Amino acid sequence: MRSEARWAFIFALPALIGFAVWVAGPLLASFVISLSDWRVGASLHIAGFQNYARMLSSDKLFPKSLLATTYFSFTSVPLTILVSFAVAVLLNQRIVGVAAFRTLLYLPSIVPSVASAMLWLWLFNPNFGLLNYLLSIVGLPKLLWLRDEVQVIPSLVLMSIWRMGGSMVIFIAALQGVPQSLYEAVEIDGGGAWRKLVHVTIPLMTPALFFNFIIGFINSFQLFTRPYIMTEGGPDNASLSLVYYVFLNGFRYGRMGYASSLAWTLFVVILVLTLLFFRFSRSLVYYETKDR
Amino acid sequence: MSAMRRSLHSRILLYFLVVVVVVVFSLPFVWVLRSSVMTTAELFQFPPQWVPHPFSWKNYQDALTVVPFGRYFLNSTLVTLTTILGSVLISSLAAFSFSHLRWRGRNVLFMVLLSSLMMPYIVTLIPSFIMWRYLGGIDTFLPLVLPSWFGTGVGGAFNIFLLRQFFLTIPSELDEAAYMDGASPLAVYWYVMLPLSVPGLLVVTIITFGWAWNDLLAPLVYLISPSRFTLAIGLTEFATAYSIQWNLLMAASAVVILPVLVVYVVFQRYFIQGIALTGLKV
């Protein structure tokens, strides 16, 4: 037994060292740096919570980027989940060639994010892009998409919906785990498709829903590739995401101190959201094992 | 009879819906392929044409020669393969320890490791960057690869979590039988755990492949010389340098997408199985 514990510790050691060196250590260091006015090439002075004060008072771009990120996250996550859930229900029916359909709908989510940003940049092109062409076919006016302050975030959300494959697969797997007997029970009680959905499918889907929401929020709050490649945060900083703003401050303007305080704020936002979600989920998520 | 007709109607509606959804989601791919083999003149026509005439295959040749795509491809392959190797080895060892071996503090430490999943990558990036500057690791692949040899970085804690889920499905009676025969925990890991979790190892390999191959932020921060660029930065650079030449850009994008699609289609079964497992047993 003693030797088992020793082996166990050795096996876990690299991961524990990695956690200390690349996670816990930098997290603390980042907080210390966030309390300084440190710029690249200068010496480090601890300046207290000055950066945080500046973030909340004089910096106009911080609230704007926080708002843009939150707006993106709170629209893209629910919409992506709604669409992927609907598609998963659709593809859970007995259909000829269902495997091929699933593959096709999954593919967008594995397209490398840089490549998908390029591809959508071209689709959004106001003059020669596919989207405005489709609008013109059905007789709708053309849109500016990424080049308009109001349309830019909804455009990025549209892209997220296209990449919903990951959460679709999770829903499909969860749907396949629903025992057929429960549906039969609803049928015996004279319930139709709607009752099956509301009383069986959705309650049993709550763990998968919860998982998709959490992963969705954590990822969408870290939006970076799309603003970096497609909009450079514009127009008029309307798509300036928090991570992109941190990147600009730290690695373009050399304001390491200020960038760290922004990054820490993002961390706290994600942490609080996740905790709230876990709290909230206790009353909403149905776990089979708990009741038994 | 009317019930049969009703069910026929709903089947037709079902197929109609599925086909519409599939067509809508596939359109962007069609558009890229079609744009990648068009001449610039053809590209800038309105209303746009669907079928290129003639097919300008030369775009691919041009796109791949104006920037050293071969070099980028090689760099991405090197970074991705070493990342996968480290991540699979270290995270499977840790996952074995966290699932089948008993030791004090095990569950607490596992939760601590798992908490790093909530942490945005950008928070640790600045101190890590400074650390690598002191160690002289800037403009090398080390900052991209080494963390995965310590169970963090790309994949990281997620892989440990995923493999632990797989290992938990292997009955501990098998370990005990091996211990009876005098095997060490290392032997149990190597001769019992790994052979029985090949699907799990494949899932982790594929997921790590996707992440390492796609990563933009870390290469952007750590790599400076164009000769060290990965495909993700290479494509970005290409776009800034040749932004007007959409046909070349689309050809280059298609080339970046292709390896990922091939890997996915080959390993599809495991991929879906693994994603399902992460989603259902949280």
XYZ file of C-alpha atoms in Angstrom:
574
model
C 0.000 0.000 0.000
C 2.793 2.407 0.936
C 4.468 1.741 -2.380
C 1.170 2.257 -4.223
C 0.919 5.763 -2.790
C 4.521 6.435 -3.794
C 3.902 5.310 -7.384
C 0.686 7.277 -7.474
C 2.476 10.422 -6.417
C 5.224 9.917 -9.012
C 2.621 9.437 -11.763
C 0.765 12.588 -10.828
C 3.921 14.602 -10.190
C 4.527 16.020 -13.695
C 0.940 17.284 -13.843
C 1.225 18.776 -10.352
C 4.514 20.494 -11.239
C 2.907 21.760 -14.440
C -0.015 23.137 -12.472
C 2.359 24.974 -10.132
C 4.595 26.351 -12.905
C 2.047 27.206 -15.593
C -1.199 27.740 -13.704
C -0.968 28.613 -10.012
C 2.351 30.479 -10.208
C 1.449 32.655 -13.200
C -2.001 33.295 -11.745
C -0.478 34.793 -8.600
C 2.280 36.558 -10.533
C -0.323 38.011 -12.828
C -2.177 39.438 -9.844
C 1.015 41.015 -8.474
C 1.783 42.508 -11.897
C -1.770 43.823 -12.075
C -1.014 45.910 -8.987
C 1.939 47.552 -10.720
C 2.405 50.169 -13.382
C 4.863 47.921 -15.180
C 5.625 48.558 -18.832
C 7.978 46.559 -21.008
C 11.533 47.856 -20.564
C 10.799 49.780 -17.355
C 11.186 48.730 -13.741
C 8.270 47.432 -11.725
C 6.575 49.619 -9.094
C 3.710 48.412 -7.008
C 0.958 50.951 -7.391
C -1.871 49.327 -5.497
C -5.247 49.116 -7.126
C -4.543 52.048 -9.424
C -5.024 49.951 -12.580
C -8.377 48.704 -11.377
C -9.448 52.235 -10.515
C -8.434 53.425 -13.959
C -10.294 50.544 -15.576
C -13.491 51.565 -13.834
C -13.187 55.332 -14.201
C -11.111 56.818 -17.012
C -10.691 53.980 -19.521
C -13.630 54.136 -21.899
C -12.550 51.045 -23.807
C -12.721 48.654 -20.868
C -16.480 48.998 -20.266
C -16.979 48.887 -24.011
C -15.005 45.668 -24.391
C -16.669 44.082 -21.371
C -20.051 44.970 -22.804
C -19.155 43.682 -26.279
C -17.855 40.411 -24.833
C -20.898 39.951 -22.597
C -23.256 40.797 -25.440
C -21.516 38.291 -27.708
C -21.478 35.607 -25.042
C -25.064 36.007 -23.874
C -26.437 35.892 -27.406
C -24.144 33.317 -29.012
C -24.373 30.713 -26.246
C -28.185 30.466 -25.925
C -28.710 30.669 -29.695
C -26.050 28.068 -30.405
C -27.577 25.770 -27.817
C -31.080 26.285 -29.156
C -30.059 25.511 -32.742
C -27.819 22.571 -31.834
C -30.560 21.103 -29.638
C -33.158 21.394 -32.381
C -30.797 19.872 -34.939
C -29.881 17.061 -32.528
C -33.561 16.198 -32.020
C -34.013 16.256 -35.794
C -31.036 13.955 -36.342
C -32.123 11.595 -33.612
C -35.042 10.423 -35.783
C -34.844 7.362 -37.963
C -33.517 8.811 -41.201
C -31.692 7.184 -44.087
C -28.101 8.463 -44.218
C -28.222 10.028 -40.766
C -24.505 9.391 -40.120
C -23.544 11.377 -43.201
C -25.829 14.268 -42.182
C -24.330 14.355 -38.697
C -20.833 14.433 -40.139
C -21.690 17.283 -42.482
C -23.199 19.358 -39.681
C -20.288 18.614 -37.400
C -17.568 19.622 -39.872
C -17.852 23.428 -39.405
C -16.879 23.100 -35.745
C -13.553 21.435 -36.550
C -12.496 23.918 -39.204
C -9.400 25.648 -37.746
C -10.546 28.924 -36.228
C -8.148 31.032 -38.298
C -9.367 29.423 -41.519
C -13.000 29.821 -40.532
C -12.364 33.497 -39.759
C -10.935 33.947 -43.293
C -13.799 32.081 -44.843
C -16.451 34.136 -43.071
C -14.653 37.363 -43.812
C -15.274 36.500 -47.440
C -18.870 35.365 -46.866
C -19.580 38.689 -45.091
C -18.030 40.767 -47.875
C -20.700 43.423 -48.574
C -20.123 43.506 -52.342
C -19.206 39.989 -53.407
C -20.024 37.828 -50.389
C -22.425 34.923 -50.289
C -24.647 36.367 -47.553
C -25.566 39.565 -49.343
C -26.062 37.556 -52.514
C -28.565 35.318 -50.719
C -30.319 38.392 -49.306
C -30.554 39.880 -52.778
C -32.086 36.666 -54.145
C -34.959 36.868 -51.673
C -35.277 40.601 -52.296
C -33.911 41.876 -48.997
C -31.574 44.876 -48.740
C -27.865 44.229 -48.409
C -26.216 44.464 -45.010
C -22.820 45.801 -44.019
C -22.154 42.902 -41.596
C -18.719 43.327 -40.027
C -18.384 46.902 -41.206
C -21.255 48.207 -39.128
C -21.151 48.919 -35.399
C -24.578 47.427 -34.756
C -24.297 44.427 -37.055
C -20.805 43.271 -36.172
C -21.562 41.269 -32.996
C -24.693 39.605 -34.455
C -22.523 38.671 -37.449
C -19.997 36.974 -35.182
C -22.868 35.227 -33.411
C -24.053 33.875 -36.757
C -20.601 32.347 -37.190
C -20.880 30.705 -33.773
C -24.168 29.129 -34.771
C -22.504 27.671 -37.859
C -19.903 26.108 -35.567
C -22.443 24.457 -33.232
C -21.312 20.887 -34.066
C -19.609 20.224 -30.726
C -22.693 20.840 -28.629
C -24.872 19.047 -31.206
C -22.823 15.880 -30.763
C -23.204 16.072 -26.989
C -26.963 16.457 -27.335
C -27.181 13.536 -29.777
C -25.265 11.318 -27.382
C -27.492 12.388 -24.506
C -30.636 11.794 -26.562
C -29.503 8.283 -27.310
C -29.204 7.637 -23.592
C -32.887 8.349 -22.972
C -34.592 5.019 -22.229
C -37.254 4.133 -24.810
C -39.522 2.903 -22.021
C -40.106 6.458 -20.795
C -41.454 7.479 -24.192
C -43.672 4.398 -24.222
C -45.001 5.389 -20.805
C -46.020 8.787 -22.189
C -47.688 7.066 -25.141
C -49.682 4.806 -22.828
C -50.865 7.936 -21.020
C -51.996 9.271 -24.383
C -49.272 11.918 -24.728
C -47.958 13.039 -28.104
C -44.645 14.334 -29.402
C -44.885 17.603 -27.459
C -45.443 15.878 -24.110
C -42.549 13.530 -24.821
C -40.314 16.505 -25.442
C -41.358 18.499 -22.380
C -41.754 15.687 -19.846
C -39.051 13.234 -20.900
C -36.491 14.638 -23.313
C -35.810 18.058 -21.818
C -35.576 16.929 -18.150
C -33.170 14.150 -19.113
C -31.195 16.571 -21.267
C -30.463 18.991 -18.428
C -26.969 17.617 -17.609
C -25.960 17.970 -21.270
C -27.566 21.423 -21.421
C -25.701 22.458 -18.316
C -22.402 21.177 -19.725
C -22.915 23.012 -23.009
C -23.817 26.244 -21.250
C -20.749 26.185 -18.997
C -18.306 25.266 -21.769
C -20.029 27.761 -24.067
C -19.669 30.653 -21.636
C -16.073 29.870 -20.698
C -15.116 29.714 -24.384
C -17.148 32.645 -25.660
C -15.806 34.983 -22.998
C -12.358 34.254 -24.436
C -13.260 35.445 -27.931
C -10.012 36.447 -29.644
C -9.309 34.972 -33.081
C -12.316 36.523 -34.791
C -11.802 40.143 -33.660
C -8.057 39.789 -34.239
C -8.410 38.552 -37.805
C -11.757 39.829 -39.000
C -12.403 43.240 -37.476
C -9.388 44.376 -35.430
C -11.973 45.128 -32.770
C -13.854 47.554 -34.969
C -15.780 49.321 -36.263
C -15.414 51.934 -33.535
C -14.353 49.194 -31.071
C -17.772 47.568 -31.302
C -16.177 44.099 -31.490
C -13.266 44.754 -29.139
C -13.346 41.601 -27.027
C -11.734 41.519 -23.590
C -9.036 39.024 -24.542
C -8.169 41.032 -27.634
C -7.994 44.181 -25.511
C -5.674 42.419 -23.041
C -3.541 41.234 -25.953
C -3.314 44.760 -27.380
C -2.354 46.279 -24.035
C 0.200 43.643 -23.120
C 1.749 42.627 -26.406
C 1.235 45.666 -28.621
C 1.418 48.661 -26.251
C 3.687 46.958 -23.686
C 1.457 47.884 -20.724
C 1.949 44.633 -18.849
C 0.546 45.958 -15.566
C -2.669 47.227 -17.032
C -3.075 44.159 -19.257
C -2.759 41.909 -16.206
C -5.454 43.777 -14.330
C -7.761 43.408 -17.330
C -6.963 39.696 -17.551
C -7.649 39.225 -13.861
C -10.971 40.973 -14.224
C -11.896 38.581 -17.011
C -10.887 35.671 -14.782
C -13.108 36.925 -11.956
C -16.030 37.441 -14.349
C -15.736 33.868 -15.645
C -15.287 32.490 -12.132
C -18.359 34.272 -10.773
C -20.446 33.246 -13.772
C -19.399 29.612 -13.425
C -20.131 29.560 -9.692
C -23.517 31.200 -10.238
C -24.243 28.607 -12.856
C -23.367 25.713 -10.584
C -25.521 27.241 -7.855
C -28.382 27.763 -10.229
C -28.090 24.306 -11.730
C -28.677 22.487 -8.440
C -32.371 23.164 -8.656
C -32.630 22.739 -12.420
C -30.390 19.882 -13.466
C -31.712 16.397 -13.091
C -29.105 13.751 -12.243
C -30.399 10.224 -12.398
C -27.955 8.826 -9.875
C -28.784 11.347 -7.159
C -32.352 10.200 -6.746
C -31.532 6.569 -6.289
C -55.314 5.082 -44.026
C -55.392 8.681 -42.871
C -52.960 7.865 -40.068
C -50.627 6.366 -42.636
C -50.923 9.410 -44.815
C -50.244 11.642 -41.835
C -47.117 9.721 -40.987
C -46.025 9.896 -44.626
C -46.487 13.655 -44.536
C -44.463 14.011 -41.377
C -41.676 11.853 -42.886
C -41.552 14.111 -45.920
C -41.468 17.169 -43.703
C -38.689 15.600 -41.625
C -36.513 14.866 -44.668
C -37.209 18.296 -46.056
C -36.083 19.959 -42.811
C -32.933 17.841 -42.565
C -31.954 18.555 -46.158
C -32.522 22.306 -45.717
C -30.378 22.399 -42.562
C -27.592 20.381 -44.174
C -27.593 22.535 -47.302
C -27.496 25.784 -45.297
C -24.604 24.580 -43.127
C -22.661 23.267 -46.124
C -23.000 26.394 -48.267
C -19.945 28.147 -46.782
C -17.764 25.155 -47.746
C -19.109 25.196 -51.284
C -18.482 28.932 -51.465
C -14.851 28.551 -50.351
C -14.121 25.774 -52.828
C -15.767 27.646 -55.650
C -13.920 30.881 -54.777
C -10.597 29.069 -54.480
C -10.588 28.046 -58.138
C -11.843 31.304 -59.647
C -9.929 34.106 -61.306
C -10.085 37.504 -59.608
C -12.172 38.891 -62.437
C -14.738 36.153 -62.015
C -14.767 36.563 -58.261
C -15.789 40.200 -58.444
C -18.889 39.699 -60.560
C -22.385 40.455 -59.417
C -24.573 38.497 -59.367
C -21.911 35.914 -58.464
C -21.416 32.703 -60.407
C -21.590 29.354 -58.640
C -19.480 27.357 -61.050
C -16.036 28.680 -61.994
C -15.323 28.870 -65.674
C -12.612 27.889 -66.311
C -11.314 26.204 -63.167
C -8.225 28.112 -62.138
C -6.294 25.378 -60.329
C -3.205 27.530 -60.540
C -4.516 29.484 -57.507
C -3.460 26.632 -55.253
C 0.021 26.616 -56.724
C 0.267 30.407 -56.324
C -1.112 30.458 -52.796
C 1.320 27.800 -51.659
C 4.376 29.458 -53.190
C 3.980 33.174 -52.337
C 4.518 32.339 -48.665
C 6.537 29.333 -47.430
C 3.510 27.179 -46.651
C 5.634 24.031 -46.657
C 7.710 25.450 -43.829
C 4.606 26.476 -41.843
C 3.098 23.063 -42.406
C 6.262 21.389 -41.132
C 6.361 23.661 -38.062
C 2.713 23.000 -37.234
C 3.262 19.272 -37.646
C 6.315 19.313 -35.393
C 4.597 21.363 -32.672
C 1.407 19.314 -32.861
C 3.082 15.904 -32.757
C 5.361 16.696 -29.796
C 2.435 18.287 -27.963
C 0.294 15.185 -28.494
C 3.069 12.846 -27.389
C 3.686 14.742 -24.153
C 0.057 15.321 -23.374
C -1.042 11.715 -23.931
C 1.837 10.269 -21.896
C 1.655 12.649 -18.935
C -2.112 12.997 -18.738
C -2.663 9.246 -18.952
C -0.159 8.665 -16.109
C -1.890 11.307 -13.989
C -5.341 10.015 -14.924
C -4.322 6.481 -13.880
C -3.096 7.834 -10.568
C -6.295 9.834 -10.036
C -8.601 6.935 -10.886
C -7.102 3.550 -9.973
C -4.499 4.269 -7.293
C -5.378 5.190 -3.732
C -3.508 7.953 -2.014
C -4.177 10.734 0.425
C -5.240 14.062 -1.062
C -6.057 12.469 -4.391
C -9.545 13.883 -4.880
C -8.686 17.332 -3.566
C -5.707 17.615 -5.924
C -7.823 16.393 -8.816
C -10.373 19.130 -8.184
C -7.554 21.668 -7.972
C -6.196 20.526 -11.353
C -9.681 20.615 -12.803
C -10.237 24.179 -11.628
C -7.682 25.320 -14.188
C -10.277 24.608 -16.879
C -12.150 27.729 -15.810
C -9.093 29.888 -16.079
C -8.796 32.008 -19.197
C -5.534 31.327 -20.986
C -4.772 35.046 -21.202
C -4.432 35.364 -17.392
C -1.347 33.167 -17.255
C 0.047 34.291 -20.587
C 1.848 37.449 -19.422
C 3.805 35.878 -16.506
C 4.547 32.802 -18.632
C 5.842 35.072 -21.373
C 8.125 36.848 -18.914
C 9.362 33.518 -17.584
C 10.218 32.314 -21.074
C 11.995 35.564 -21.827
C 14.278 35.001 -18.851
C 14.868 31.411 -19.906
C 15.561 32.419 -23.507
C 12.589 30.485 -24.868
C 11.126 33.253 -27.025
C 11.046 32.391 -30.727
C 11.419 28.676 -30.014
C 8.762 25.975 -29.916
C 9.456 25.238 -26.246
C 6.780 27.570 -24.780
C 4.215 25.911 -27.056
C 5.249 22.328 -26.402
C 6.785 21.985 -22.949
C 3.613 22.726 -20.887
C 1.921 19.696 -22.429
C 4.785 17.520 -21.119
C 3.663 18.700 -17.685
C -0.032 18.071 -18.162
C -0.976 21.718 -18.795
C -1.128 23.928 -21.859
C -3.113 22.782 -24.870
C -5.338 19.918 -23.766
C -3.951 19.880 -20.257
C -6.337 19.249 -17.417
C -9.104 18.421 -19.873
C -7.161 15.390 -21.103
C -6.565 14.202 -17.548
C -10.274 14.552 -16.859
C -11.230 12.714 -20.050
C -8.802 9.815 -19.575
C -9.841 9.486 -15.948
C -13.410 9.000 -17.181
C -12.203 6.221 -19.474
C -10.085 4.533 -16.797
C -12.989 4.590 -14.349
C -14.879 2.247 -16.671
C -12.113 -0.379 -16.343
C -12.860 -2.693 -13.391
C -10.267 -2.605 -10.606
C -10.387 -6.424 -10.385
C -8.057 -6.420 -13.374
C -5.476 -4.342 -11.468
C -5.787 -6.602 -8.435
C -5.228 -9.724 -10.523
C -2.078 -8.149 -11.943
C -0.839 -7.123 -8.490
C -1.362 -10.740 -7.335
C 1.016 -11.789 -10.075
C 3.579 -9.376 -8.667
C 3.099 -6.513 -11.125
C 4.050 -2.973 -10.150
C 1.659 -0.019 -10.675
C 3.817 0.976 -13.644
C 3.263 -2.455 -15.198
C -0.476 -2.226 -14.541
C -0.537 1.168 -16.245
C 1.413 -0.106 -19.230
C 0.041 -3.639 -19.689
C -3.535 -3.294 -18.377
C -4.709 0.315 -18.515
C -3.269 1.501 -21.821
C -4.220 -1.509 -23.984
C -7.771 -1.379 -22.623
C -8.248 2.317 -23.302
C -7.028 2.676 -26.866
C -10.284 4.472 -27.853
C -9.782 6.940 -25.019
C -6.171 7.559 -25.990
C -7.276 8.148 -29.565
C -9.900 10.654 -28.458
C -7.324 12.580 -26.459
C -4.944 12.446 -29.415
C -7.531 13.826 -31.810
C -8.751 16.558 -29.469
C -5.201 17.643 -28.696
C -4.445 17.596 -32.405
C -7.324 19.985 -33.017
C -6.261 22.384 -30.298
C -2.555 22.403 -31.081
C -3.143 22.713 -34.820
C -5.563 25.639 -34.349
C -3.865 27.594 -31.603
C -3.280 31.206 -32.588
C -2.697 33.251 -29.432
C 0.361 31.421 -28.058
C 2.238 31.157 -31.397
C 1.422 34.823 -32.004
C 2.992 35.826 -28.708
C 5.997 33.476 -28.669
C 7.104 33.134 -32.290
C 8.881 36.001 -34.027
C 10.854 34.708 -37.027
C 8.734 33.905 -40.074
C 10.706 30.678 -40.476
C 9.202 29.446 -37.175
C 5.589 30.362 -37.940
C 2.869 27.757 -37.645
C 0.085 27.448 -40.209
C -2.303 29.506 -38.055
C -0.009 32.555 -38.041
C 1.144 31.862 -41.581
C -2.409 32.108 -42.835
C -2.939 35.323 -40.867
C 0.213 36.833 -42.354
C -0.872 35.736 -45.784
C -4.189 37.512 -45.310
C -2.587 40.804 -44.304
C -0.117 40.664 -47.199
C -2.548 39.542 -49.908
C -5.887 40.670 -48.570
C -7.240 41.629 -51.962
C -6.557 38.247 -53.498
C -9.516 36.398 -52.102
C -9.117 33.476 -54.464
C -5.597 32.773 -53.197
C -6.692 33.307 -49.620
C -9.540 30.822 -50.068
C -7.174 28.305 -51.659
C -4.783 28.699 -48.713
C -7.661 28.320 -46.246
C -8.824 25.169 -47.999
C -5.310 23.746 -47.633
C -5.304 24.513 -43.903
C -8.734 22.944 -43.421
C -7.999 19.754 -45.337
C -5.685 17.900 -42.880
C -8.167 18.450 -40.059
C -11.041 17.081 -42.113
C -8.983 14.021 -43.085
C -8.015 13.291 -39.485
C -11.626 13.736 -38.412
C -13.146 11.515 -41.065
C -10.596 8.750 -40.371
C -11.123 8.794 -36.598
C -14.723 9.976 -36.576
C -16.132 7.119 -34.518
C -13.763 7.661 -31.580
C -14.143 11.392 -31.760
C -17.891 11.358 -31.249
C -17.638 8.688 -28.589
C -15.160 10.783 -26.635
C -17.116 13.990 -26.856
C -20.184 12.132 -25.726
C -18.314 10.771 -22.740
C -17.149 14.207 -21.609
C -20.632 15.595 -21.907
C -22.493 12.919 -20.078
C -20.441 11.990 -17.076
C -19.541 15.371 -15.662
